[in-house]
PDB file of C-alpha atoms in Angstrom:
ATOM      1  CA  MET A   1    -123.969  28.336 -26.187  1.00  0.00           C
ATOM      2  CA  ASP A   2    -125.288  27.050 -22.881  1.00  0.00           C
ATOM      3  CA  ARG A   3    -123.431  26.206 -19.662  1.00  0.00           C
ATOM      4  CA  THR A   4    -122.400  22.735 -20.918  1.00  0.00           C
ATOM      5  CA  ILE A   5    -121.078  24.023 -24.244  1.00  0.00           C
ATOM      6  CA  LEU A   6    -119.180  26.814 -22.482  1.00  0.00           C
ATOM      7  CA  LYS A   7    -117.642  24.329 -20.032  1.00  0.00           C
ATOM      8  CA  ASN A   8    -116.609  22.058 -22.927  1.00  0.00           C
ATOM      9  CA  GLN A   9    -115.092  24.982 -24.839  1.00  0.00           C
ATOM     10  CA  LEU A  10    -113.200  26.096 -21.747  1.00  0.00           C
ATOM     11  CA  GLU A  11    -111.814  22.599 -21.168  1.00  0.00           C
ATOM     12  CA  THR A  12    -110.335  22.587 -24.676  1.00  0.00           C
ATOM     13  CA  TYR A  13    -109.434  26.287 -24.859  1.00  0.00           C
ATOM     14  CA  ARG A  14    -105.751  26.904 -25.575  1.00  0.00           C
ATOM     15  CA  THR A  15    -103.983  30.225 -25.753  1.00  0.00           C
ATOM     16  CA  PRO A  16    -100.324  31.188 -26.079  1.00  0.00           C
ATOM     17  CA  TYR A  17    -100.908  34.178 -23.778  1.00  0.00           C
ATOM     18  CA  GLU A  18     -99.871  33.324 -20.209  1.00  0.00           C
ATOM     19  CA  GLU A  19    -102.101  35.905 -18.549  1.00  0.00           C
ATOM     20  CA  GLU A  20    -105.138  34.546 -20.396  1.00  0.00           C
ATOM     21  CA  ALA A  21    -104.209  30.888 -19.817  1.00  0.00           C
ATOM     22  CA  ALA A  22    -104.124  31.583 -16.076  1.00  0.00           C
ATOM     23  CA  PHE A  23    -107.876  32.390 -16.133  1.00  0.00           C
ATOM     24  CA  VAL A  24    -109.164  29.277 -17.903  1.00  0.00           C
ATOM     25  CA  LYS A  25    -109.422  27.034 -14.823  1.00  0.00           C
ATOM     26  CA  ASP A  26    -111.301  29.735 -12.877  1.00  0.00           C
ATOM     27  CA  PHE A  27    -113.765  30.160 -15.758  1.00  0.00           C
ATOM     28  CA  ALA A  28    -114.379  26.396 -16.010  1.00  0.00           C
ATOM     29  CA  GLU A  29    -114.980  26.145 -12.254  1.00  0.00           C
ATOM     30  CA  LEU A  30    -117.381  29.089 -12.360  1.00  0.00           C
ATOM     31  CA  THR A  31    -119.626  27.244 -14.848  1.00  0.00           C
ATOM     32  CA  LEU A  32    -120.505  24.848 -11.987  1.00  0.00           C
ATOM     33  CA  ASP A  33    -121.937  27.632  -9.807  1.00  0.00           C
ATOM     34  CA  PRO A  34    -125.707  28.069 -10.264  1.00  0.00           C
ATOM     35  CA  LEU A  35    -125.341  31.845  -9.749  1.00  0.00           C
ATOM     36  CA  ALA A  36    -122.446  32.238 -12.220  1.00  0.00           C
ATOM     37  CA  TYR A  37    -124.570  34.112 -14.767  1.00  0.00           C
ATOM     38  CA  LYS A  38    -126.125  36.546 -12.285  1.00  0.00           C
ATOM     39  CA  ARG A  39    -124.685  39.748 -10.909  1.00  0.00           C
ATOM     40  CA  GLU A  40    -126.072  38.744  -7.521  1.00  0.00           C
ATOM     41  CA  ARG A  41    -123.008  36.493  -7.218  1.00  0.00           C
ATOM     42  CA  LEU A  42    -121.041  39.206  -5.469  1.00  0.00           C
ATOM     43  CA  ALA A  43    -117.611  37.570  -5.690  1.00  0.00           C
ATOM     44  CA  GLY A  44    -117.842  37.661  -9.477  1.00  0.00           C
ATOM     45  CA  HIS A  45    -119.937  36.514 -12.418  1.00  0.00           C
ATOM     46  CA  PHE A  46    -119.912  35.954 -16.154  1.00  0.00           C
ATOM     47  CA  THR A  47    -120.072  38.826 -18.588  1.00  0.00           C
ATOM     48  CA  ALA A  48    -119.840  38.661 -22.368  1.00  0.00           C
ATOM     49  CA  SER A  49    -118.171  41.039 -24.801  1.00  0.00           C
ATOM     50  CA  SER A  50    -117.849  41.606 -28.508  1.00  0.00           C
ATOM     51  CA  TRP A  51    -114.535  42.447 -30.121  1.00  0.00           C
ATOM     52  CA  ILE A  52    -116.099  44.240 -33.072  1.00  0.00           C
ATOM     53  CA  VAL A  53    -114.011  44.675 -36.204  1.00  0.00           C
ATOM     54  CA  ASN A  54    -114.758  45.830 -39.720  1.00  0.00           C
ATOM     55  CA  ARG A  55    -114.731  43.207 -42.470  1.00  0.00           C
ATOM     56  CA  ASN A  56    -111.293  44.325 -43.710  1.00  0.00           C
ATOM     57  CA  ARG A  57    -109.840  43.891 -40.213  1.00  0.00           C
ATOM     58  CA  THR A  58    -108.393  47.409 -40.101  1.00  0.00           C
ATOM     59  CA  HIS A  59    -110.611  48.996 -37.402  1.00  0.00           C
ATOM     60  CA  THR A  60    -112.279  48.103 -34.118  1.00  0.00           C
ATOM     61  CA  LEU A  61    -115.257  49.685 -32.396  1.00  0.00           C
ATOM     62  CA  LEU A  62    -114.633  50.855 -28.827  1.00  0.00           C
ATOM     63  CA  THR A  63    -116.719  52.641 -26.238  1.00  0.00           C
ATOM     64  CA  LEU A  64    -115.546  55.125 -23.639  1.00  0.00           C
ATOM     65  CA  HIS A  65    -117.296  53.487 -20.687  1.00  0.00           C
ATOM     66  CA  ARG A  66    -119.200  55.968 -18.532  1.00  0.00           C
ATOM     67  CA  LYS A  67    -118.683  54.232 -15.158  1.00  0.00           C
ATOM     68  CA  LEU A  68    -115.087  53.100 -15.701  1.00  0.00           C
ATOM     69  CA  GLY A  69    -113.855  56.062 -17.768  1.00  0.00           C
ATOM     70  CA  ARG A  70    -111.837  53.810 -20.086  1.00  0.00           C
ATOM     71  CA  TRP A  71    -111.988  52.791 -23.742  1.00  0.00           C
ATOM     72  CA  LEU A  72    -113.249  49.203 -23.873  1.00  0.00           C
ATOM     73  CA  GLN A  73    -114.884  46.643 -26.129  1.00  0.00           C
ATOM     74  CA  LEU A  74    -118.687  46.507 -25.977  1.00  0.00           C
ATOM     75  CA  GLY A  75    -120.308  44.030 -23.607  1.00  0.00           C
ATOM     76  CA  GLY A  76    -122.117  43.494 -20.371  1.00  0.00           C
ATOM     77  CA  HIS A  77    -123.727  41.280 -17.760  1.00  0.00           C
ATOM     78  CA  ALA A  78    -125.334  37.945 -18.565  1.00  0.00           C
ATOM     79  CA  ASP A  79    -128.213  38.672 -16.153  1.00  0.00           C
ATOM     80  CA  GLY A  80    -129.186  35.008 -16.002  1.00  0.00           C
ATOM     81  CA  ASN A  81    -128.737  34.233 -19.717  1.00  0.00           C
ATOM     82  CA  GLU A  82    -126.388  31.256 -20.037  1.00  0.00           C
ATOM     83  CA  ASN A  83    -126.000  31.798 -23.787  1.00  0.00           C
ATOM     84  CA  LEU A  84    -123.046  34.188 -23.741  1.00  0.00           C
ATOM     85  CA  ILE A  85    -123.071  34.581 -27.525  1.00  0.00           C
ATOM     86  CA  GLU A  86    -126.595  35.989 -27.247  1.00  0.00           C
ATOM     87  CA  VAL A  87    -125.451  38.256 -24.416  1.00  0.00           C
ATOM     88  CA  ALA A  88    -122.463  39.548 -26.401  1.00  0.00           C
ATOM     89  CA  LEU A  89    -124.572  40.273 -29.503  1.00  0.00           C
ATOM     90  CA  LYS A  90    -127.394  41.868 -27.498  1.00  0.00           C
ATOM     91  CA  GLU A  91    -125.017  44.143 -25.589  1.00  0.00           C
ATOM     92  CA  ALA A  92    -123.150  45.088 -28.772  1.00  0.00           C
ATOM     93  CA  GLY A  93    -126.396  46.058 -30.480  1.00  0.00           C
ATOM     94  CA  GLU A  94    -127.713  48.006 -27.501  1.00  0.00           C
ATOM     95  CA  GLU A  95    -124.440  49.873 -26.937  1.00  0.00           C
ATOM     96  CA  SER A  96    -123.747  50.717 -30.595  1.00  0.00           C
ATOM     97  CA  GLY A  97    -127.087  50.833 -32.383  1.00  0.00           C
ATOM     98  CA  LEU A  98    -125.627  48.480 -35.010  1.00  0.00           C
ATOM     99  CA  LYS A  99    -128.192  46.138 -36.553  1.00  0.00           C
ATOM    100  CA  ASN A 100    -125.970  44.081 -38.862  1.00  0.00           C
ATOM    101  CA  LEU A 101    -123.604  42.363 -36.449  1.00  0.00           C
ATOM    102  CA  MET A 102    -122.117  39.067 -37.636  1.00  0.00           C
ATOM    103  CA  LEU A 103    -120.639  36.479 -35.302  1.00  0.00           C
ATOM    104  CA  VAL A 104    -117.419  35.281 -36.957  1.00  0.00           C
ATOM    105  CA  GLU A 105    -117.461  31.921 -35.153  1.00  0.00           C
ATOM    106  CA  GLU A 106    -119.144  30.360 -32.151  1.00  0.00           C
ATOM    107  CA  ARG A 107    -115.984  29.537 -30.283  1.00  0.00           C
ATOM    108  CA  ILE A 108    -114.431  31.746 -27.642  1.00  0.00           C
ATOM    109  CA  PHE A 109    -112.192  34.482 -29.032  1.00  0.00           C
ATOM    110  CA  ASP A 110    -110.706  35.688 -25.730  1.00  0.00           C
ATOM    111  CA  LEU A 111    -111.085  35.440 -21.960  1.00  0.00           C
ATOM    112  CA  ASP A 112    -110.363  38.023 -19.316  1.00  0.00           C
ATOM    113  CA  LYS A 113    -110.898  38.046 -15.564  1.00  0.00           C
ATOM    114  CA  HIS A 114    -110.726  41.576 -14.241  1.00  0.00           C
ATOM    115  CA  ILE A 115    -111.639  43.449 -11.098  1.00  0.00           C
ATOM    116  CA  ILE A 116    -114.493  45.946 -11.044  1.00  0.00           C
ATOM    117  CA  PRO A 117    -114.034  48.681  -8.447  1.00  0.00           C
ATOM    118  CA  GLU A 118    -116.470  49.193  -5.602  1.00  0.00           C
ATOM    119  CA  ARG A 119    -119.319  51.623  -6.237  1.00  0.00           C
ATOM    120  CA  PRO A 120    -122.234  52.676  -4.054  1.00  0.00           C
ATOM    121  CA  HIS A 121    -124.315  49.560  -3.304  1.00  0.00           C
ATOM    122  CA  VAL A 122    -121.944  47.331  -5.341  1.00  0.00           C
ATOM    123  CA  PRO A 123    -118.865  45.761  -3.742  1.00  0.00           C
ATOM    124  CA  GLU A 124    -115.614  45.250  -5.618  1.00  0.00           C
ATOM    125  CA  HIS A 125    -115.966  42.054  -7.676  1.00  0.00           C
ATOM    126  CA  PHE A 126    -114.629  40.124 -10.659  1.00  0.00           C
ATOM    127  CA  HIS A 127    -116.000  39.987 -14.173  1.00  0.00           C
ATOM    128  CA  TYR A 128    -115.297  36.727 -15.949  1.00  0.00           C
ATOM    129  CA  ASP A 129    -115.552  38.108 -19.442  1.00  0.00           C
ATOM    130  CA  VAL A 130    -116.018  35.735 -22.384  1.00  0.00           C
ATOM    131  CA  ARG A 131    -115.325  37.526 -25.660  1.00  0.00           C
ATOM    132  CA  PHE A 132    -116.450  36.765 -29.197  1.00  0.00           C
ATOM    133  CA  LEU A 133    -115.202  38.066 -32.526  1.00  0.00           C
ATOM    134  CA  ILE A 134    -117.899  40.066 -34.330  1.00  0.00           C
ATOM    135  CA  GLU A 135    -117.847  41.783 -37.718  1.00  0.00           C
ATOM    136  CA  ALA A 136    -119.766  44.951 -38.525  1.00  0.00           C
ATOM    137  CA  ASP A 137    -120.044  47.440 -41.342  1.00  0.00           C
ATOM    138  CA  ILE A 138    -117.890  50.447 -40.485  1.00  0.00           C
ATOM    139  CA  ASP A 139    -120.259  52.661 -42.519  1.00  0.00           C
ATOM    140  CA  GLU A 140    -123.413  51.694 -40.605  1.00  0.00           C
ATOM    141  CA  PRO A 141    -124.518  54.610 -38.395  1.00  0.00           C
ATOM    142  CA  LEU A 142    -123.699  54.361 -34.699  1.00  0.00           C
ATOM    143  CA  GLN A 143    -126.072  55.229 -31.879  1.00  0.00           C
ATOM    144  CA  MET A 144    -124.432  55.650 -28.502  1.00  0.00           C
ATOM    145  CA  SER A 145    -126.147  54.312 -25.371  1.00  0.00           C
ATOM    146  CA  ASP A 146    -126.333  55.927 -21.935  1.00  0.00           C
ATOM    147  CA  GLU A 147    -123.535  53.590 -20.800  1.00  0.00           C
ATOM    148  CA  SER A 148    -121.008  55.429 -22.955  1.00  0.00           C
ATOM    149  CA  ILE A 149    -119.329  58.808 -22.978  1.00  0.00           C
ATOM    150  CA  SER A 150    -118.171  58.211 -26.539  1.00  0.00           C
ATOM    151  CA  LEU A 151    -118.279  55.511 -29.205  1.00  0.00           C
ATOM    152  CA  ALA A 152    -115.923  55.323 -32.177  1.00  0.00           C
ATOM    153  CA  TRP A 153    -114.148  53.165 -34.707  1.00  0.00           C
ATOM    154  CA  PHE A 154    -110.360  53.200 -34.298  1.00  0.00           C
ATOM    155  CA  SER A 155    -107.782  52.001 -36.782  1.00  0.00           C
ATOM    156  CA  PHE A 156    -105.734  49.145 -35.392  1.00  0.00           C
ATOM    157  CA  ASP A 157    -102.672  51.417 -35.531  1.00  0.00           C
ATOM    158  CA  ALA A 158    -104.350  53.967 -33.224  1.00  0.00           C
ATOM    159  CA  VAL A 159    -105.765  51.598 -30.583  1.00  0.00           C
ATOM    160  CA  ALA A 160    -102.703  51.413 -28.326  1.00  0.00           C
ATOM    161  CA  ASP A 161    -102.418  55.220 -28.224  1.00  0.00           C
ATOM    162  CA  MET A 162    -106.126  55.614 -27.384  1.00  0.00           C
ATOM    163  CA  ILE A 163    -106.439  52.999 -24.656  1.00  0.00           C
ATOM    164  CA  GLY A 164    -103.115  53.316 -22.891  1.00  0.00           C
ATOM    165  CA  TYR A 165    -102.042  50.123 -21.183  1.00  0.00           C
ATOM    166  CA  ASN A 166    -104.796  47.516 -21.247  1.00  0.00           C
ATOM    167  CA  PRO A 167    -103.261  44.093 -21.858  1.00  0.00           C
ATOM    168  CA  SER A 168    -106.536  42.377 -22.711  1.00  0.00           C
ATOM    169  CA  ILE A 169    -107.391  44.838 -25.479  1.00  0.00           C
ATOM    170  CA  LEU A 170    -103.849  44.693 -26.813  1.00  0.00           C
ATOM    171  CA  ARG A 171    -104.110  40.887 -26.767  1.00  0.00           C
ATOM    172  CA  MET A 172    -107.380  40.936 -28.763  1.00  0.00           C
ATOM    173  CA  LEU A 173    -105.827  43.381 -31.197  1.00  0.00           C
ATOM    174  CA  GLU A 174    -102.857  41.059 -31.666  1.00  0.00           C
ATOM    175  CA  LYS A 175    -105.130  38.039 -32.107  1.00  0.00           C
ATOM    176  CA  THR A 176    -107.110  39.893 -34.772  1.00  0.00           C
ATOM    177  CA  SER A 177    -103.947  40.736 -36.645  1.00  0.00           C
ATOM    178  CA  LYS A 178    -102.806  37.112 -36.838  1.00  0.00           C
ATOM    179  CA  SER A 179    -103.223  35.428 -40.184  1.00  0.00           C
ATOM    180  CA  GLU A 180    -105.324  32.487 -38.922  1.00  0.00           C
ATOM    181  CA  ILE A 181    -108.154  34.880 -38.055  1.00  0.00           C
ATOM    182  CA  LEU A 182    -108.009  36.989 -41.189  1.00  0.00           C
ATOM    183  CA  LEU A 183    -110.551  36.755 -43.953  1.00  0.00           C
TER     184      LEU A 183
END
């Protein structure tokens, strides 16, 4: 998925979720910026994430993010790579140690534009996060990266209690539970 494919997918992307639909135009416009895939674009830049589920669609893999102190899906910066599927899979592998990750489909699963708080040497900025649905074997051993405090599979029923209020994760959970995405 390069810049042109992403732009085309964004132009045809439809979602029933108002908060997500509000982001689509901003994402499409960002594809025109030559710095969109680099963290040097201080106003905000593309990131890519994996919503990792087991094959039976009963559990999801989440990481307790070291810098943000919140349970989140696995993902990270594009760092110049315009193929966000590659970015999502690379980050998922690095952050989980999983070797057998399977992309369910090449189209966008979810979008989220969220603010990242200021840190030393990094101003507050936006992440334009493009998410993909990934399957993994729940029995494959996990290996936590330095970016995490914890890493664990959670049953869908337990996710809301673990994460608190995070509308984008709850939205991905709901999308996963819908019949059109199931096996």
